[in-house]
Coordinates of C-alpha atoms and ligand atoms in Angstrom, one line a residue:
M3 CA 28.9 71.1 30.1
S4 CA 29.0 73.9 33.0
L5 CA 31.4 74.2 36.2
T6 CA 30.3 74.3 39.9
L7 CA 31.9 75.4 43.0
K8 CA 32.1 72.2 45.3
S9 CA 31.4 74.8 48.6
K10 CA 28.6 75.8 45.5
L11 CA 27.1 72.7 45.3
S12 CA 23.4 71.5 46.2
K13 CA 21.6 68.3 46.3
R14 CA 21.9 66.9 42.7
E15 CA 20.4 64.0 40.7
V16 CA 23.6 61.7 39.8
L17 CA 26.9 62.4 41.7
V18 CA 29.9 60.5 39.1
V19 CA 33.0 59.5 41.0
F20 CA 35.3 57.8 40.2
F21 CA 37.4 54.3 41.0
D22 CA 40.7 52.8 40.8
D23 CA 41.1 48.3 40.2
E24 CA 42.1 48.7 43.9
K25 CA 38.9 50.8 45.1
K26 CA 40.4 53.4 46.0
S27 CA 39.1 57.3 44.9
L28 CA 41.1 58.8 42.7
S29 CA 38.1 61.6 42.5
R30 CA 39.4 64.0 45.3
W31 CA 36.0 64.6 47.3
N32 CA 35.0 64.1 51.6
D33 CA 35.5 60.3 51.3
K34 CA 33.8 59.8 54.2
V35 CA 31.0 61.1 52.4
L36 CA 31.2 58.7 49.9
K37 CA 31.9 55.8 51.7
D38 CA 28.7 55.9 53.9
Y39 CA 26.7 55.4 50.8
V40 CA 29.4 53.5 48.6
A41 CA 30.8 50.7 50.7
L42 CA 28.6 48.2 50.3
A43 CA 28.7 48.6 46.6
L44 CA 32.4 48.3 46.8
E45 CA 32.6 46.0 49.1
Q46 CA 30.4 43.3 46.2
D47 CA 28.8 44.8 43.5
F48 CA 32.0 46.6 41.9
K49 CA 35.8 45.8 40.6
G50 CA 36.8 49.6 39.1
K51 CA 37.3 48.1 36.6
A52 CA 37.5 49.9 32.6
R53 CA 34.2 50.1 31.2
E54 CA 32.6 49.0 34.5
S55 CA 29.9 50.9 36.0
L56 CA 27.7 50.7 38.9
L57 CA 24.7 53.3 40.1
V58 CA 23.6 53.4 44.3
Y59 CA 20.8 55.4 45.9
S60 CA 21.9 57.5 48.4
P61 CA 18.4 59.5 49.4
S62 CA 19.8 61.4 52.4
H63 CA 23.0 62.0 50.8
P64 CA 24.2 66.0 51.1
Q65 CA 24.5 66.7 46.9
A66 CA 23.4 64.1 45.2
K67 CA 20.1 61.3 45.3
R68 CA 22.5 58.8 43.8
V69 CA 26.1 58.2 43.0
L70 CA 27.3 56.4 39.8
L71 CA 30.7 54.4 40.3
V72 CA 32.8 54.4 37.1
G73 CA 35.8 51.8 36.9
M74 CA 38.9 53.1 35.6
G75 CA 41.2 50.1 36.1
K76 CA 44.5 49.5 37.6
R77 CA 46.4 52.9 38.6
S78 CA 49.1 52.9 36.9
D79 CA 47.5 52.8 33.4
I80 CA 45.7 56.0 33.8
D81 CA 45.9 58.2 31.1
L82 CA 43.8 60.7 29.9
N83 CA 42.6 57.4 27.2
Q84 CA 40.6 56.1 30.4
V85 CA 39.2 59.2 31.4
R86 CA 37.5 59.3 28.0
I87 CA 36.9 55.6 28.3
A88 CA 35.7 57.1 31.6
A89 CA 33.6 59.6 30.7
A90 CA 31.8 57.2 27.2
T91 CA 31.3 55.0 30.5
A92 CA 29.3 57.3 32.6
T93 CA 27.8 58.5 29.5
K94 CA 26.4 55.5 28.4
A95 CA 25.0 54.5 31.7
L96 CA 23.2 57.8 32.1
A97 CA 21.9 57.8 28.8
E98 CA 20.3 54.5 29.5
R99 CA 18.5 55.5 32.7
E100 CA 17.7 58.5 31.1
I101 CA 19.4 61.2 33.1
R102 CA 19.9 63.6 31.4
K103 CA 20.3 66.9 33.7
G104 CA 21.5 67.5 37.4
V105 CA 25.0 65.1 37.2
S106 CA 27.7 66.1 38.5
V107 CA 31.4 64.8 37.6
L108 CA 33.5 64.7 40.2
L109 CA 36.8 64.6 38.2
P110 CA 39.4 62.5 38.5
K111 CA 42.9 62.8 39.2
V112 CA 45.4 62.4 36.1
A113 CA 49.7 61.6 37.0
R114 CA 51.4 63.9 35.4
K115 CA 48.0 65.3 33.8
T116 CA 46.8 69.1 34.6
N117 CA 42.5 68.7 35.3
G118 CA 42.6 71.5 32.5
D119 CA 43.6 68.4 30.4
V120 CA 41.3 65.8 32.0
L121 CA 38.5 68.6 32.0
E122 CA 38.9 68.0 28.1
A123 CA 39.5 64.6 27.2
F124 CA 36.6 64.4 29.0
E125 CA 34.0 66.2 27.6
T126 CA 35.3 65.7 24.6
A127 CA 34.9 61.6 24.7
A128 CA 31.4 62.9 26.5
G129 CA 30.3 64.4 23.3
L130 CA 31.5 62.0 20.7
T131 CA 29.4 59.1 22.4
Q132 CA 25.9 61.3 21.9
F133 CA 26.5 61.7 17.7
D134 CA 23.3 59.8 17.2
F135 CA 22.7 59.9 12.7
S136 CA 18.8 59.9 13.0
D137 CA 17.9 62.0 10.9
F138 CA 16.2 59.7 8.1
K139 CA 13.9 58.7 11.3
T140 CA 10.2 58.8 11.7
E141 CA 8.0 59.0 14.3
N142 CA 4.2 58.7 13.7
G143 CA 4.8 60.0 10.4
K144 CA 7.0 62.6 11.9
K145 CA 10.3 63.3 11.1
K146 CA 11.7 61.5 15.2
K147 CA 12.4 63.9 17.7
A148 CA 16.4 63.8 18.9
Q149 CA 16.9 62.9 22.4
A150 CA 18.4 65.5 24.3
P151 CA 22.5 65.1 25.2
V152 CA 23.4 64.3 28.8
E153 CA 25.6 67.7 30.1
F154 CA 28.1 67.2 32.5
D155 CA 28.4 69.8 35.9
Y156 CA 31.9 70.1 37.1
I157 CA 32.4 71.0 40.2
L158 CA 35.4 72.6 40.5
E159 CA 38.1 72.4 44.5
D160 CA 38.9 76.1 43.5
S161 CA 37.4 79.5 42.0
K162 CA 40.4 79.2 41.2
E163 CA 40.3 77.1 38.6
L164 CA 37.0 78.1 37.2
K165 CA 38.5 80.3 34.1
S166 CA 40.5 78.0 32.9
A167 CA 38.2 75.3 33.0
E168 CA 35.8 77.1 31.7
K169 CA 38.3 76.8 28.1
F170 CA 39.6 73.2 28.3
A171 CA 35.7 72.4 28.7
D172 CA 34.7 75.3 25.1
R173 CA 37.4 73.3 23.9
G174 CA 36.2 69.7 24.5
Q175 CA 33.4 70.4 23.4
I176 CA 34.0 72.5 20.3
I177 CA 36.5 69.5 19.4
A178 CA 33.7 66.7 20.0
E179 CA 31.5 69.5 17.5
G180 CA 33.8 69.0 15.7
V181 CA 34.3 65.5 15.0
N182 CA 30.8 64.9 14.7
W183 CA 29.9 67.2 12.0
G184 CA 32.3 65.3 10.4
R185 CA 30.1 61.9 10.9
E186 CA 27.5 63.6 9.5
L187 CA 28.3 64.4 6.6
I188 CA 29.7 60.6 6.9
A189 CA 26.7 59.4 7.6
T190 CA 24.7 61.4 5.1
S191 CA 23.1 59.2 2.6
P192 CA 24.9 59.8 -1.0
R193 CA 21.4 60.7 -2.3
Q194 CA 21.7 63.7 -0.1
L195 CA 25.3 64.4 -0.3
Y196 CA 27.4 64.8 -3.3
P197 CA 30.5 66.6 -4.7
D198 CA 28.1 70.4 -4.8
S199 CA 25.8 69.3 -1.9
L200 CA 28.7 69.1 0.1
A201 CA 30.5 72.3 -0.9
K202 CA 27.1 73.6 0.2
K203 CA 27.9 72.6 3.3
V204 CA 30.9 73.4 4.2
T205 CA 30.0 76.9 2.9
A206 CA 27.6 76.8 5.5
M207 CA 29.4 75.8 8.4
V208 CA 32.0 78.7 7.1
N209 CA 28.9 81.6 6.8
K210 CA 28.2 80.2 10.2
S211 CA 31.9 80.6 11.8
P212 CA 32.2 83.4 14.0
S213 CA 35.8 83.3 12.0
K214 CA 34.6 83.8 8.8
K215 CA 36.8 87.1 8.2
K216 CA 39.8 84.9 8.5
I217 CA 38.7 81.6 6.2
R218 CA 39.1 82.2 2.5
L219 CA 36.7 79.3 1.2
K220 CA 37.0 78.9 -3.3
V221 CA 34.9 75.9 -4.4
W222 CA 35.8 74.9 -8.0
S223 CA 33.1 74.7 -10.7
E224 CA 33.9 72.0 -13.7
A225 CA 34.6 74.6 -15.7
E226 CA 37.3 76.0 -13.7
L227 CA 38.7 72.4 -12.8
K228 CA 38.9 71.9 -16.4
R229 CA 40.8 76.0 -16.4
N230 CA 43.5 74.0 -14.2
K231 CA 43.6 70.8 -16.9
F232 CA 42.9 68.8 -13.2
G233 CA 42.6 65.4 -15.3
G234 CA 42.0 62.7 -12.3
V235 CA 39.0 64.6 -11.0
L236 CA 37.3 65.1 -14.0
A237 CA 37.8 62.0 -15.2
V238 CA 36.7 60.2 -12.6
G239 CA 33.3 62.5 -12.0
Q240 CA 33.1 62.5 -15.8
G241 CA 30.0 59.0 -15.4
S242 CA 27.9 61.0 -12.9
D243 CA 25.4 63.5 -13.1
H244 CA 26.3 65.3 -10.3
P245 CA 29.5 67.3 -11.8
P246 CA 32.9 67.4 -9.4
R247 CA 34.4 70.0 -7.5
F248 CA 37.2 71.2 -5.6
I249 CA 37.3 72.9 -2.3
V250 CA 39.7 74.9 -1.5
L251 CA 39.7 76.5 2.2
E252 CA 42.6 78.6 3.8
Y253 CA 42.8 79.6 7.4
M254 CA 45.7 81.5 7.7
N255 CA 45.5 82.4 11.5
G256 CA 49.3 82.2 11.9
R257 CA 52.8 83.4 11.1
K258 CA 52.9 86.1 8.4
S259 CA 55.5 83.8 6.3
G260 CA 54.7 81.3 8.4
K261 CA 54.3 77.7 5.6
P262 CA 51.0 76.1 6.1
V263 CA 50.3 73.0 6.8
V264 CA 47.8 71.8 3.6
L265 CA 45.2 68.8 4.9
V266 CA 44.5 67.1 1.0
G267 CA 41.1 64.3 1.3
K268 CA 39.9 62.1 -1.0
G269 CA 36.1 63.0 -1.5
I270 CA 34.2 60.3 -2.9
T271 CA 30.9 60.8 -2.3
F272 CA 30.6 57.4 -3.6
D273 CA 32.3 54.6 -4.5
S274 CA 30.3 52.3 -7.0
G275 CA 33.9 51.5 -8.8
G276 CA 32.4 52.6 -11.6
L277 CA 32.4 50.1 -15.0
S278 CA 35.7 48.4 -12.6
L279 CA 31.4 47.9 -10.6
K280 CA 32.0 47.0 -6.9
P281 CA 29.7 44.1 -6.0
P282 CA 26.5 45.2 -4.4
Q283 CA 27.8 43.9 -1.1
A284 CA 31.3 46.0 -1.1
Q285 CA 29.1 49.2 -2.3
E286 CA 26.3 49.1 0.6
T287 CA 29.1 51.5 3.1
M288 CA 30.8 52.6 0.2
K289 CA 29.1 56.6 0.7
Y290 CA 32.5 56.8 3.5
D291 CA 34.2 57.1 0.7
M292 CA 34.4 61.0 1.0
A293 CA 36.4 60.5 4.7
G294 CA 38.9 61.4 4.7
A295 CA 38.0 64.7 2.7
A296 CA 35.0 64.6 5.9
S297 CA 38.0 64.3 8.0
V298 CA 39.7 67.7 6.4
L299 CA 36.7 69.3 6.1
S300 CA 36.4 68.9 10.7
A301 CA 40.8 69.0 11.5
F302 CA 40.1 72.6 9.9
K303 CA 36.3 73.7 11.1
I304 CA 38.3 72.3 14.7
A305 CA 41.5 74.8 13.7
V306 CA 39.1 77.4 13.1
D307 CA 36.6 76.8 16.0
L308 CA 39.9 76.7 18.6
Q309 CA 41.1 80.3 16.9
L310 CA 43.7 78.5 16.5
K311 CA 47.0 80.6 15.8
V312 CA 48.3 78.2 12.9
N313 CA 48.3 79.1 8.8
V314 CA 46.5 75.4 8.1
V315 CA 44.2 74.1 3.8
A316 CA 42.4 72.1 3.6
L317 CA 41.8 70.4 0.3
V318 CA 39.4 68.0 -1.1
P319 CA 39.0 67.8 -4.9
A320 CA 35.2 65.8 -4.4
A321 CA 34.2 63.4 -6.9
E322 CA 30.8 60.1 -7.9
N323 CA 32.2 57.7 -9.2
M324 CA 29.2 55.9 -11.5
P325 CA 29.2 53.4 -14.3
S326 CA 26.9 55.1 -16.7
G327 CA 27.1 55.8 -21.1
K328 CA 29.9 59.2 -20.1
A329 CA 31.8 57.0 -17.4
Q330 CA 35.8 56.8 -18.4
R331 CA 36.4 53.1 -19.8
P332 CA 40.2 50.7 -18.5
G333 CA 41.9 51.0 -20.6
D334 CA 41.1 55.0 -20.5
V335 CA 44.9 57.1 -21.1
I336 CA 44.3 60.5 -19.3
T337 CA 46.7 63.6 -18.3
M338 CA 46.3 64.5 -15.1
A339 CA 47.1 68.6 -13.3
N340 CA 51.2 67.7 -13.6
G341 CA 51.2 66.4 -17.1
K342 CA 51.9 63.3 -15.8
T343 CA 49.9 60.5 -18.8
V344 CA 47.9 58.1 -16.6
E345 CA 46.6 54.6 -17.6
V346 CA 43.5 53.5 -16.2
L347 CA 43.3 49.9 -16.3
N348 CA 40.8 49.9 -13.5
T349 CA 37.7 52.7 -12.5
D350 CA 37.2 51.8 -9.1
A351 CA 41.2 53.0 -8.4
E352 CA 39.4 56.7 -8.6
G353 CA 40.2 57.9 -5.4
R354 CA 44.3 58.4 -6.7
L355 CA 43.0 60.0 -9.0
V356 CA 41.0 62.8 -8.6
L357 CA 44.2 63.0 -5.0
A358 CA 47.1 62.9 -7.7
D359 CA 45.8 66.4 -8.7
A360 CA 44.6 68.2 -5.2
L361 CA 48.4 66.8 -4.1
H362 CA 49.8 68.6 -7.3
Y363 CA 47.8 71.1 -6.3
A364 CA 49.2 71.6 -2.7
S365 CA 52.7 71.3 -3.7
T366 CA 52.6 73.7 -6.4
H367 CA 50.3 76.2 -5.1
Y368 CA 51.8 76.2 -1.5
K369 CA 54.9 76.5 -0.4
P370 CA 53.8 74.7 2.8
Q371 CA 55.9 72.4 5.1
A372 CA 53.9 69.5 5.4
I373 CA 51.6 67.4 3.4
V374 CA 48.8 65.8 5.0
D375 CA 46.5 63.5 2.9
V376 CA 44.1 61.2 4.4
A377 CA 41.6 59.0 2.5
T378 CA 39.6 56.0 2.4
L379 CA 42.0 54.3 -0.6
T380 CA 42.1 50.5 -0.2
G381 CA 41.0 47.3 0.2
A382 CA 44.2 46.1 0.6
C383 CA 45.4 48.4 3.9
A384 CA 42.2 47.3 5.8
L385 CA 42.4 43.8 5.2
A386 CA 46.1 44.8 6.7
V387 CA 45.6 46.4 10.4
G388 CA 41.7 46.1 10.2
D389 CA 40.3 49.2 12.3
A390 CA 42.1 49.6 15.0
A391 CA 45.0 51.7 12.9
A392 CA 45.7 54.1 10.2
G393 CA 48.0 53.2 7.3
I394 CA 50.9 55.2 7.4
F395 CA 53.3 56.2 4.4
S396 CA 55.2 59.3 5.0
N397 CA 58.2 60.4 2.5
D398 CA 59.6 62.0 5.6
P399 CA 60.7 60.3 9.2
K400 CA 59.7 63.5 11.6
L401 CA 56.7 64.3 9.2
L402 CA 55.8 60.7 10.8
T403 CA 57.4 60.7 14.0
K404 CA 55.2 63.7 14.6
L405 CA 52.2 62.3 12.7
Q406 CA 52.6 59.6 14.9
K407 CA 53.1 61.4 18.4
S408 CA 49.2 63.9 17.5
G409 CA 48.0 60.0 16.8
D410 CA 49.0 58.3 20.8
S411 CA 48.4 61.6 22.3
V412 CA 44.5 61.6 21.1
S413 CA 44.0 57.8 20.7
E414 CA 43.9 56.9 16.7
N415 CA 47.2 55.0 16.2
V416 CA 49.3 55.2 12.7
W417 CA 50.2 52.9 11.1
P418 CA 53.3 52.5 9.0
L419 CA 53.2 50.4 6.2
P420 CA 55.5 49.2 4.2
D421 CA 57.0 51.5 0.7
F422 CA 59.5 50.1 -0.5
D423 CA 60.0 52.1 -3.9
D424 CA 63.1 49.6 -5.7
F425 CA 59.9 46.3 -5.4
Y426 CA 56.6 48.0 -6.0
K427 CA 57.6 50.9 -8.5
E428 CA 57.5 48.6 -11.2
L429 CA 54.4 47.6 -10.7
L430 CA 52.7 51.3 -12.2
K431 CA 54.4 51.0 -15.0
S432 CA 52.7 51.1 -18.1
D433 CA 53.2 50.5 -21.7
V434 CA 51.1 53.2 -23.4
A435 CA 50.9 56.1 -20.9
D436 CA 53.6 57.6 -18.1
I437 CA 52.0 55.4 -15.1
R438 CA 49.1 52.8 -14.3
N439 CA 46.5 53.5 -11.9
I440 CA 46.9 50.5 -10.5
G441 CA 49.6 47.3 -10.3
R442 CA 50.5 44.4 -11.9
R443 CA 49.8 42.3 -8.9
R444 CA 47.2 42.4 -6.1
E445 CA 49.7 42.3 -3.8
G446 CA 51.2 45.7 -2.0
G447 CA 47.2 46.9 -2.7
A448 CA 48.1 50.1 0.3
T449 CA 51.8 49.9 -1.2
T450 CA 51.6 50.6 -4.3
A451 CA 48.7 52.5 -3.8
A452 CA 50.7 55.9 -1.5
L453 CA 53.7 55.3 -4.4
F454 CA 51.2 56.4 -7.0
L455 CA 50.5 59.6 -4.5
E456 CA 53.6 60.2 -4.4
E457 CA 54.8 60.6 -8.4
F458 CA 52.6 63.2 -8.0
V459 CA 54.0 64.9 -4.4
S460 CA 56.9 67.6 -5.5
E461 CA 60.5 65.7 -3.8
E462 CA 61.4 69.0 -1.8
S463 CA 57.6 68.5 -0.3
S464 CA 57.1 66.8 2.8
W465 CA 54.9 64.7 2.6
A466 CA 52.1 61.8 4.8
H467 CA 49.2 59.4 3.1
L468 CA 47.3 58.2 5.4
D469 CA 45.2 55.1 4.1
I470 CA 41.5 55.5 6.1
A471 CA 40.0 52.6 4.8
G472 CA 39.4 50.4 7.9
C473 CA 39.7 52.7 10.8
G474 CA 36.9 55.3 9.0
W475 CA 34.0 53.1 9.5
Y476 CA 32.9 50.8 12.7
D477 CA 30.9 48.1 11.6
S478 CA 30.2 47.2 15.1
P479 CA 29.7 50.2 18.4
R480 CA 33.3 50.9 20.3
D481 CA 34.1 53.0 23.5
F482 CA 32.8 56.3 21.8
V483 CA 30.5 54.7 18.8
N484 CA 27.4 53.9 20.0
S485 CA 26.5 52.0 16.5
P486 CA 27.6 50.7 12.7
G487 CA 28.8 53.6 11.2
P488 CA 31.0 56.4 11.3
S489 CA 34.1 56.3 13.6
G490 CA 35.5 60.4 13.2
V491 CA 38.7 58.8 13.4
P492 CA 41.3 60.6 12.0
I493 CA 40.1 64.3 12.9
R494 CA 41.7 64.7 16.6
L495 CA 45.2 63.3 15.3
L496 CA 44.7 66.0 12.6
A497 CA 43.3 69.0 14.8
D498 CA 46.3 68.2 17.4
F499 CA 48.8 67.9 14.2
V500 CA 47.8 71.1 13.0
E501 CA 47.1 72.6 16.7
S502 CA 51.3 71.8 17.8
N503 CA 52.7 72.8 13.6
G504 CA 50.5 75.0 12.2
Ligands
BES618 N1 36.9 53.0 -2.1 C1 38.2 52.0 -2.5 C2 39.1 51.7 -1.5 C3 38.0 50.5 0.0 C4 37.3 49.9 -0.2 C5 37.6 51.4 1.3 C6 36.9 49.2 1.8 C7 36.8 51.3 2.2 C8 36.7 49.5 1.9 C9 38.9 51.9 -3.6 O1 38.5 53.7 -4.5 C10 38.8 50.9 -4.2 O2 37.6 50.1 -4.4 N2 39.9 50.4 -3.9 C11 40.7 49.6 -5.0 C12 41.4 49.6 -6.0 C13 42.6 48.1 -6.6 C14 40.9 48.3 -7.3 C15 43.6 48.6 -7.0 C16 40.3 48.0 -3.2 O3 41.4 48.8 -2.8 O4 39.9 47.2 -3.8
ZN619 ZN1 37.2 52.7 -6.1
ZN620 ZN1 36.9 55.2 -3.4

């Protein structure tokens, strides 16, 4: 990423310009220069629709050998999401042609948004689009070299813009790097990523951070989990040769007396189902059962890297859910950190068991202004909302509205699912313990899971639960996601929420 003043622009490989669907330029430029080169293309081959692009040759153009036209659709619909889609479109068009350097961008003007916002959105999306998990690809017996990224040079009209443009471009880069760091954790195979190695990656992240001194990191060993009576985390982890962990990250950079936002992420590094074993196909992608953990860790990293003046905590109960002679059995009764007893009838409903202890810790150890947990919790939620949204539950309508607002601003959707306590709480009653870990009926599975969690949050805590079983992983490519894999959702939502409320 670099910034160049318009007056200082020398001839480049490609100039990227944006058009609406009436083929009117959205980039402010000496349009006459452009017109000469793009007139014919505009007349015939280019409609200016969103996700459309066309490369035009311009050998005698004073600024560029080629011009990349990028469509953005209807002018009145253009917002930051359209900017992000245009960034992804441009990035893919250039990467396909192996054009990675000498690319100058004439950013579009967007109504009611500052140039800085547009620049940040563009740089973020360009970064997201270039996530490439090729750690395990080889070429001639060696690890395959990663492709160099497409780098954008943003053209500024005025030297007065330089300082703020720099800030927004940096922000875009930090956000994209933070999201891609989380996607990498999710994509890493469970052979390499288990509770302790996840904790080590978090430690490395903290040690590398220039703000290291302001971060407090604690990784609980199994002995510490026992001392704190984390019965849920221990029970889920007991079947695995990899012991469980609890990762506690604190960044108190806001007001001294300010209450923190506490983020809690489900960190099941692999979910086989345990003795309630999943069928093989359902296990194939279960390395992403720590996507909730990755989401809160990445949002935390972004908050630190942006040096936000906020108080934020990230908690990750991490365990591997495996069947073995040591594994918990259906019918076992366990005692959780808050003293409640749980009858474990299905060892595949393990996420709620690890989250329960962490939520109890969040409510009692901090005086949180809000607790937000994120989890690939139920197949039922994925069936209900698909991969277009996270299901959301909250005991506080104001918190729900704030999370929806953050989601809207970064185009990561949350959709409220029914809570109807009166109907569903009943289904969690156990004959032998305080509560069962699965509902008596399959129906309403996302709701019974959320109501289970609520049992472990103190009543005065403002709490929300995001079920990302559907949206955490994409089976097919999307605007910013080139191949099936981790979506990175809802990291940007959480980062925005922390920035606005932390
Ligand atoms: N990790 C799964 C949920 C899941 C399923 C995430 C599909 C992503 C895609 C969770 O631990 C689980 O297995 N839940 C069970 C709960 C049931 C036993 C009550 C489920 O959804 O089937
Ligand atoms: Zn499970
Ligand atoms: Zn799970």
